[in-house]
mmCIF file of C-alpha atoms in Angstrom:
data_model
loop_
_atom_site.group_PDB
_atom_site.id
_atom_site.type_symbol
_atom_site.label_atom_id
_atom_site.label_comp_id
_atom_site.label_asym_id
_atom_site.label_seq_id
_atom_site.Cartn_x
_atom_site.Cartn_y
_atom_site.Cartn_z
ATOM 1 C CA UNK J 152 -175.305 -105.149 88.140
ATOM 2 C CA UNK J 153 -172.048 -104.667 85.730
ATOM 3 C CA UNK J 154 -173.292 -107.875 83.908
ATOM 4 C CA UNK J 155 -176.579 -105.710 82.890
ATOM 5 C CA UNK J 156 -174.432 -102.475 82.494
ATOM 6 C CA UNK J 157 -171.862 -104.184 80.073
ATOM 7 C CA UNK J 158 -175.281 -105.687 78.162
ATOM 8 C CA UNK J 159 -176.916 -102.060 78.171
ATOM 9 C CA UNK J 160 -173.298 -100.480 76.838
ATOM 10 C CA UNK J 161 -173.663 -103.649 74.157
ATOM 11 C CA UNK J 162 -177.236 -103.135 73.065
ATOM 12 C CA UNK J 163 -176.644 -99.595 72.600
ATOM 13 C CA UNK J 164 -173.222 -99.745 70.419
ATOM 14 C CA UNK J 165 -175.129 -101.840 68.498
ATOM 15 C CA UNK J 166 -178.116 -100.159 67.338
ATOM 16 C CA UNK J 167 -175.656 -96.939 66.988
ATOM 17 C CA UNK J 168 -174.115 -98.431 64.508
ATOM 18 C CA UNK J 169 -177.335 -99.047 62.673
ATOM 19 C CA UNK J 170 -178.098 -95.962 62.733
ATOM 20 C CA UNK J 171 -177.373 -94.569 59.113
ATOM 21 C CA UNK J 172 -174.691 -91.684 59.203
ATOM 22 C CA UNK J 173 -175.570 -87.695 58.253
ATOM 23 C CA UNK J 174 -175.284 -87.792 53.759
ATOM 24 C CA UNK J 175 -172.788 -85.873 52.757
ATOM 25 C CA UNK J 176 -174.137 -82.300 51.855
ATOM 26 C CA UNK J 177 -172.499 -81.867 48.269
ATOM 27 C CA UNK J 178 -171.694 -78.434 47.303
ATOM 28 C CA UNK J 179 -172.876 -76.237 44.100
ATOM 29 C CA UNK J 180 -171.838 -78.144 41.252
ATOM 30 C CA UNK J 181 -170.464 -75.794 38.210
ATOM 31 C CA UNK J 182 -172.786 -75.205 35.769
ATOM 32 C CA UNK J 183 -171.552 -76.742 32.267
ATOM 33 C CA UNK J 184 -171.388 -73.892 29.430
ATOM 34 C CA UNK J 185 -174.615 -74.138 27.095
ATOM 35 C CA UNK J 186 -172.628 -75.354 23.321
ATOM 36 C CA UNK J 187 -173.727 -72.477 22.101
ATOM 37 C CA UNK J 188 -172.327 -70.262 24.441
ATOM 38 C CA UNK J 189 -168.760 -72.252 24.109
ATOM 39 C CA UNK J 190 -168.144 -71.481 21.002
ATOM 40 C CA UNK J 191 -169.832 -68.065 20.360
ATOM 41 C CA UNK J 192 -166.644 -67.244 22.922
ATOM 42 C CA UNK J 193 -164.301 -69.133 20.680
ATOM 43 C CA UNK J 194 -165.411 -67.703 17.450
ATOM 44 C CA UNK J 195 -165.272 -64.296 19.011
ATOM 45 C CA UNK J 196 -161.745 -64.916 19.872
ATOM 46 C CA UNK J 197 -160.672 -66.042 16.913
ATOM 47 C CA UNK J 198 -161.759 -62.203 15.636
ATOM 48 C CA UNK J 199 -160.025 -60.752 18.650
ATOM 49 C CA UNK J 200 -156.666 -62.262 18.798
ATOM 50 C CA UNK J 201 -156.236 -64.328 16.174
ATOM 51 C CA UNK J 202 -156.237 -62.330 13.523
ATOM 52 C CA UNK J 203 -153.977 -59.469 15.279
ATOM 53 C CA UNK J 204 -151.843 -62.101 15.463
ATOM 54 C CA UNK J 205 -151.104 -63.116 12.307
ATOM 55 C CA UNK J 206 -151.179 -59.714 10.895
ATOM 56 C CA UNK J 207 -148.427 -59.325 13.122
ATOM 57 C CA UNK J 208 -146.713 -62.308 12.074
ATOM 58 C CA UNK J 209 -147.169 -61.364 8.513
ATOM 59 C CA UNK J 210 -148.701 -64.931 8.153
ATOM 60 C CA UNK J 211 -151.827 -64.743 5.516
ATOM 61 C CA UNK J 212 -152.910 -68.308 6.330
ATOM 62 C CA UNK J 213 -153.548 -70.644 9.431
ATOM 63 C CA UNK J 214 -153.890 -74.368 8.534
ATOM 64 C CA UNK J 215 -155.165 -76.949 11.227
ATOM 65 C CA UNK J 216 -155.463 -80.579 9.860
ATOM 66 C CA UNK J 217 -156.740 -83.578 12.537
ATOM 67 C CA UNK J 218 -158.784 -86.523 12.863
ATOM 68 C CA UNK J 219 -159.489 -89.583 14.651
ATOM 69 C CA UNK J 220 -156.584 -90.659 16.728
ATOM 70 C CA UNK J 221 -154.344 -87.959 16.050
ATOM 71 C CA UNK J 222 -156.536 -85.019 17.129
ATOM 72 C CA UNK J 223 -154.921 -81.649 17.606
ATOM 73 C CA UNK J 224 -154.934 -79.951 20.705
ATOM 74 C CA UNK J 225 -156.792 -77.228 19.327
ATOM 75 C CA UNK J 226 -159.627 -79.286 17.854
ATOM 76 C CA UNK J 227 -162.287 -78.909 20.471
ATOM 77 C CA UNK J 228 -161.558 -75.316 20.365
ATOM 78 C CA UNK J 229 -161.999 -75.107 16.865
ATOM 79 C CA UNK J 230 -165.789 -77.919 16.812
ATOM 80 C CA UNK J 231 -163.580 -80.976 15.382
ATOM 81 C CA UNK J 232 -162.464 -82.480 18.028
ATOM 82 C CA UNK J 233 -165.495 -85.465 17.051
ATOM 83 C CA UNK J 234 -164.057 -85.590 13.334
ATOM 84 C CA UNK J 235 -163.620 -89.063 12.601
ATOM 85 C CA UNK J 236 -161.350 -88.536 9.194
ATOM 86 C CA UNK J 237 -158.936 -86.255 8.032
ATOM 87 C CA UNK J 238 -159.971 -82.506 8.791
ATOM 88 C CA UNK J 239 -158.739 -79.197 7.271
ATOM 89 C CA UNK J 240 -159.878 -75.947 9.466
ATOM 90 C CA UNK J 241 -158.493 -72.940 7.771
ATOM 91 C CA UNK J 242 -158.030 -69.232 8.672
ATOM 92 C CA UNK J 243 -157.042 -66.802 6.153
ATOM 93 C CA UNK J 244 -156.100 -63.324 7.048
ATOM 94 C CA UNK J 245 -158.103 -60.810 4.993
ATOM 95 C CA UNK J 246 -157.247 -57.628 6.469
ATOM 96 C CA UNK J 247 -160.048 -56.183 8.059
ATOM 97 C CA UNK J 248 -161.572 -59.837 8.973
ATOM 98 C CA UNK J 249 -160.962 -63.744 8.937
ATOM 99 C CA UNK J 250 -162.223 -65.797 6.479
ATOM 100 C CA UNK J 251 -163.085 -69.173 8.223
ATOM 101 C CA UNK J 252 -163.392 -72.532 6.313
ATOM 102 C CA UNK J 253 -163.726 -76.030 7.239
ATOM 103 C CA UNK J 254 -162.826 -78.775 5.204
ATOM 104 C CA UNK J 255 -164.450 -82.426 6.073
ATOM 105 C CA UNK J 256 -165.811 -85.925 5.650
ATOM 106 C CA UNK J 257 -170.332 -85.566 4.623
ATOM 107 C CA UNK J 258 -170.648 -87.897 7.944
ATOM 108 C CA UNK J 259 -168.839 -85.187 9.792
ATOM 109 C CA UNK J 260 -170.116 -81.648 8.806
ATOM 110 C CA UNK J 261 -173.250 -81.484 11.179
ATOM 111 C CA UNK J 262 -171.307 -80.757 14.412
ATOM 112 C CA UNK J 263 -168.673 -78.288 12.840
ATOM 113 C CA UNK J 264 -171.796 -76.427 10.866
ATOM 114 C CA UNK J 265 -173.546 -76.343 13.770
ATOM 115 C CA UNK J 266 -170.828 -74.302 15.804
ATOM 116 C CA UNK J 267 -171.343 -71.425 13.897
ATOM 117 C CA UNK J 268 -167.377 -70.913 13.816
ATOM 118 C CA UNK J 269 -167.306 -71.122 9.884
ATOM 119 C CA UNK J 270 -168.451 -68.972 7.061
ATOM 120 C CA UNK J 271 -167.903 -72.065 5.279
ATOM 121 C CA UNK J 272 -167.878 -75.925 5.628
ATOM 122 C CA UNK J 273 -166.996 -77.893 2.439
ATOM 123 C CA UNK J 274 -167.795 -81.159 2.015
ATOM 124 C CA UNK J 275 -166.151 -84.190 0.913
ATOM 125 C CA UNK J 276 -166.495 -88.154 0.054
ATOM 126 C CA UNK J 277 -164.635 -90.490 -2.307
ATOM 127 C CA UNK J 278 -162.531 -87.412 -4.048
ATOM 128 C CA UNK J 279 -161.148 -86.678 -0.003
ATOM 129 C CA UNK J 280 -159.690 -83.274 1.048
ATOM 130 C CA UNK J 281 -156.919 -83.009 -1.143
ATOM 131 C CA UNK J 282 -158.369 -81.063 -4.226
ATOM 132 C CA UNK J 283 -160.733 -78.652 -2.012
ATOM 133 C CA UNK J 284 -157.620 -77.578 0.265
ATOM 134 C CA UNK J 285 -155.590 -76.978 -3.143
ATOM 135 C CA UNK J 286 -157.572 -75.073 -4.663
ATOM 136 C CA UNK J 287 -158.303 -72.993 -1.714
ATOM 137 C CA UNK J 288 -154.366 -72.426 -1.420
ATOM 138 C CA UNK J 289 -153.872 -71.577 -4.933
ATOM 139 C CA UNK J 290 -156.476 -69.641 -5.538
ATOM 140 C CA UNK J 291 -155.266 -67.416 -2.327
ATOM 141 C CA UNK J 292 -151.437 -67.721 -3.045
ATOM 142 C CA UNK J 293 -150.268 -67.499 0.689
ATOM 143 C CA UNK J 294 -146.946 -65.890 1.257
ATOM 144 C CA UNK J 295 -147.082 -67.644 4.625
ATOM 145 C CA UNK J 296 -149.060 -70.933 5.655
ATOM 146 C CA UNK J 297 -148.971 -71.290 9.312
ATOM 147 C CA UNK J 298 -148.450 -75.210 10.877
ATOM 148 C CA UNK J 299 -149.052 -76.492 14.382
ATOM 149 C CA UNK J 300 -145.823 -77.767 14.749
ATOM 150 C CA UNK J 301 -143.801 -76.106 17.455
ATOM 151 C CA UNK J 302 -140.227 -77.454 19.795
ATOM 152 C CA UNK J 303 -141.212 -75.613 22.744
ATOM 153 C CA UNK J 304 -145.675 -75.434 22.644
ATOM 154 C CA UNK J 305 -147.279 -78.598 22.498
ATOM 155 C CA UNK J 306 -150.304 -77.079 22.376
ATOM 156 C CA UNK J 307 -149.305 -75.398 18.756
ATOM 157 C CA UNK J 308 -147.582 -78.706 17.999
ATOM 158 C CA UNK J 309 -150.640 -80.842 16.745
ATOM 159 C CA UNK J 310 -149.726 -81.868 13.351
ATOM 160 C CA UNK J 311 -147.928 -85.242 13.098
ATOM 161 C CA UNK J 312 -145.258 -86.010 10.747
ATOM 162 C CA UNK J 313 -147.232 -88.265 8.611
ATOM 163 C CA UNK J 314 -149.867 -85.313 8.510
ATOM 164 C CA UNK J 315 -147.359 -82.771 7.644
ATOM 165 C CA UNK J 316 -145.902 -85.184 5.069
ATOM 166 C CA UNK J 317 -148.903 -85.711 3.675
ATOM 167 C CA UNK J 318 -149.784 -81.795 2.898
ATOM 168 C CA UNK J 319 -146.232 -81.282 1.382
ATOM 169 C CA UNK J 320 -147.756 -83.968 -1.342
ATOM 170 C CA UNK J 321 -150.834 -81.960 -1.474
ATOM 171 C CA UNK J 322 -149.492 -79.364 -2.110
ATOM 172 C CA UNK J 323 -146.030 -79.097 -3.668
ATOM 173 C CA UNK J 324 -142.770 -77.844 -2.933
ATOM 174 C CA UNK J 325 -143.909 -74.253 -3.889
ATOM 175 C CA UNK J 326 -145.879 -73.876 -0.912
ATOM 176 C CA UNK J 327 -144.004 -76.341 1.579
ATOM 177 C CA UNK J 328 -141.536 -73.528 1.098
ATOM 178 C CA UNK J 329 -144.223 -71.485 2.748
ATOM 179 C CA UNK J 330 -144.568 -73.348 6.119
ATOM 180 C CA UNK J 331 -144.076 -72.388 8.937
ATOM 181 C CA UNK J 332 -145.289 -72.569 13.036
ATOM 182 C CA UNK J 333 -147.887 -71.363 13.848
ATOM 183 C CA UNK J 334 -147.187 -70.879 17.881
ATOM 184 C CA UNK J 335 -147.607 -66.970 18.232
ATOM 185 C CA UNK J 336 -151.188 -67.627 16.916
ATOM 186 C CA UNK J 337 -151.646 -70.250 18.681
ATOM 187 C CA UNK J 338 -150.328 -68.835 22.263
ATOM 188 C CA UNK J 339 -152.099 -65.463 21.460
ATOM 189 C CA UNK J 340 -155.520 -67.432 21.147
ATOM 190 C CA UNK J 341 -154.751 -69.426 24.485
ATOM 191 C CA UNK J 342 -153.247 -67.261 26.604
ATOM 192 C CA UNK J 343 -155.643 -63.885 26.173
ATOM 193 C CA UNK J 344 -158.863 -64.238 27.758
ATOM 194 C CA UNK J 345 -162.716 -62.653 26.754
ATOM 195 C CA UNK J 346 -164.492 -60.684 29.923
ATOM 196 C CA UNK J 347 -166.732 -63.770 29.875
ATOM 197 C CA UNK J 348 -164.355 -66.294 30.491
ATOM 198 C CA UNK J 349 -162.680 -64.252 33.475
ATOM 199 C CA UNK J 350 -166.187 -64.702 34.566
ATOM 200 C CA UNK J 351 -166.806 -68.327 33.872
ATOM 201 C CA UNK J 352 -163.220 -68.618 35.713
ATOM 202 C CA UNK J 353 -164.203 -66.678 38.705
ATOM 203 C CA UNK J 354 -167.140 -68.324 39.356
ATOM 204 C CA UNK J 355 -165.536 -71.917 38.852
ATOM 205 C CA UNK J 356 -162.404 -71.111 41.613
ATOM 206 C CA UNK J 357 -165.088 -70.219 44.111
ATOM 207 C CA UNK J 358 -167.024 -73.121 43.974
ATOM 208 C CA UNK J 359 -163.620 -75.562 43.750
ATOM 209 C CA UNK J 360 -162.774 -73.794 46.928
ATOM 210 C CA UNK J 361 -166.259 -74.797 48.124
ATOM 211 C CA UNK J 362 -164.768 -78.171 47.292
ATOM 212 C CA UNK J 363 -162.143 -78.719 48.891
ATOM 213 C CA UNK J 364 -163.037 -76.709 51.973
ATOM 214 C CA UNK J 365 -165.470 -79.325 52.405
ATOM 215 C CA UNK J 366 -163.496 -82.307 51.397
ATOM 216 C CA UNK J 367 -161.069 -81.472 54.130
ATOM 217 C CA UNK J 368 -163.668 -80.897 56.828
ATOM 218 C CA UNK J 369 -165.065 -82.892 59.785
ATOM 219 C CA UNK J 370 -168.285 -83.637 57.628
ATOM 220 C CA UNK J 371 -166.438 -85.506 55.200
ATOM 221 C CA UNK J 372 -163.280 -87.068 57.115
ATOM 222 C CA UNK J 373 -163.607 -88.991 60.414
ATOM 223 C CA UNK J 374 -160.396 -89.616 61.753
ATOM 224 C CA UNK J 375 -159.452 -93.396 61.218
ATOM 225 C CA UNK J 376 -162.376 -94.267 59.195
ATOM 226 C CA UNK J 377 -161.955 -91.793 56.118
ATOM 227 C CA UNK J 378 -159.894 -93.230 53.318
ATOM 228 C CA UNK J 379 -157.908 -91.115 50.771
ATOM 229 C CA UNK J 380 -160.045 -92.722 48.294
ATOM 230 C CA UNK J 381 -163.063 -91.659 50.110
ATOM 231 C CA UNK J 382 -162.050 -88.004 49.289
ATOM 232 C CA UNK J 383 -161.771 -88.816 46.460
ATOM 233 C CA UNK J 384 -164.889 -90.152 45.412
ATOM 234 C CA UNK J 385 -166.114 -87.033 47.143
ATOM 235 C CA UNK J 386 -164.514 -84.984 45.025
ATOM 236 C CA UNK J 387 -165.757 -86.831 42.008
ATOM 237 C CA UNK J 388 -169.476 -86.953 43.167
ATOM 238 C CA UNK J 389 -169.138 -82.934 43.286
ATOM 239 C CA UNK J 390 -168.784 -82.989 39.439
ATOM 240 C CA UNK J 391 -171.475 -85.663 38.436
#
């Protein structure tokens, strides 16, 4: 009799653990933000706090240079974080409104034009950037050309030294003079949010809560089966 128990208690562990578990039931995933919406928020802020802010700082032009490599923080922010070569975004203070101009390779205008951040995108091939950003500076005679180089942001310190270098050469002593950080801006862009992106922010904490709450729950962990990495990969599956 305990000989055909123990073979019963066998036969069933066995086709138990045949038996395919419960799939995981993923939570909402967060919706990704339409391109279009992305950066009709950006160019709104631009408007919003950006140009408050250098009215403030007295600073009648904002330079951002980047490309492949050594891409500035701000650069997806601003549609050139793809650029491939050397990339001038500038923001001149106007008064009542900001004048927006891009400043890039032929083979990479079609994803900055399409952004709709710039009144204009200029573009250039064998002749490069340098003549198109001079004449741009001359012609507006800036008392004060705004850099992202910052000691204590490194979010407004994008430019690198060969980069800065380089636009002192462009440009001549008479306006290196002229540089200088452009942090404020840059902090008064990050830091300030639209109504939509409190939104968009909202919304995204909720459903990371989701997350975890389920990550950390019986459904997911079974005590000394569950791996770390198996939360993980979870975790990761929730944003696929």
């Amino acid at each position: 009799m305990q000989i055909i128990l123990v073979f019963i208690a066998f036969f069933l562990l066995n086709i138990s653990s045949c038996v395919r578990e419960t799939p995981y039931q993923y939570p909402r995933k967060i919706k990704r933000m339409p391109a279009e919406k992305f950066f009709e928020i950006k160019k709104a802020k631009l408007e919003r706090f950006v140009l408050p802010a250098m009215r403030n700082e007295g600073i009648d032009m904002w330079i951002v240079l980047t490309r492949e490599y050594v891409v500035d923080p701000l650069a997806k922010d601003l549609s050139a974080d793809r650029a491939v070569a050397r990339t001038a975004l500038v923001f001149i203070n106007e008064g009542n409104s900001l004048k927006r101009i891009a400043i890039c390779a032929s083979y990479d205008v079609d994803p900055i034009q399409k952004s709709g951040i710039y009144d204009t995108v200029i573009s250039y091939k064998k002749e490069g950037l340098a003549p198109h950003l001079k004449k741009i500076v001359e012609e507006k005679n800036p008392r004060k050309i705004a850099l992202n180089i910052s000691e204590d942001f490194p979010i407004a310190d994008g430019l690198s030294a060969s980069t800065l270098s380089y636009l002192k050469n462009i440009l001549g002593e008479k306006f290196a003079s002229r540089f200088v950080s452009s942090e404020n801006i840059v902090m008064a862009y990050r830091s300030q949010l639209l109504p939509e992106e409190i939104e968009i922010m909202r919304e995204a904490v909720k459903i990371t809560e989701e997350i975890i709450s389920k990550a950390l729950s019986n459904e997911v962990i079974k005590p000394g089966k569950t791996t770390e990495k198996d939360v993980a990969n979870y975790i990761k599956k929730t944003d696929a």
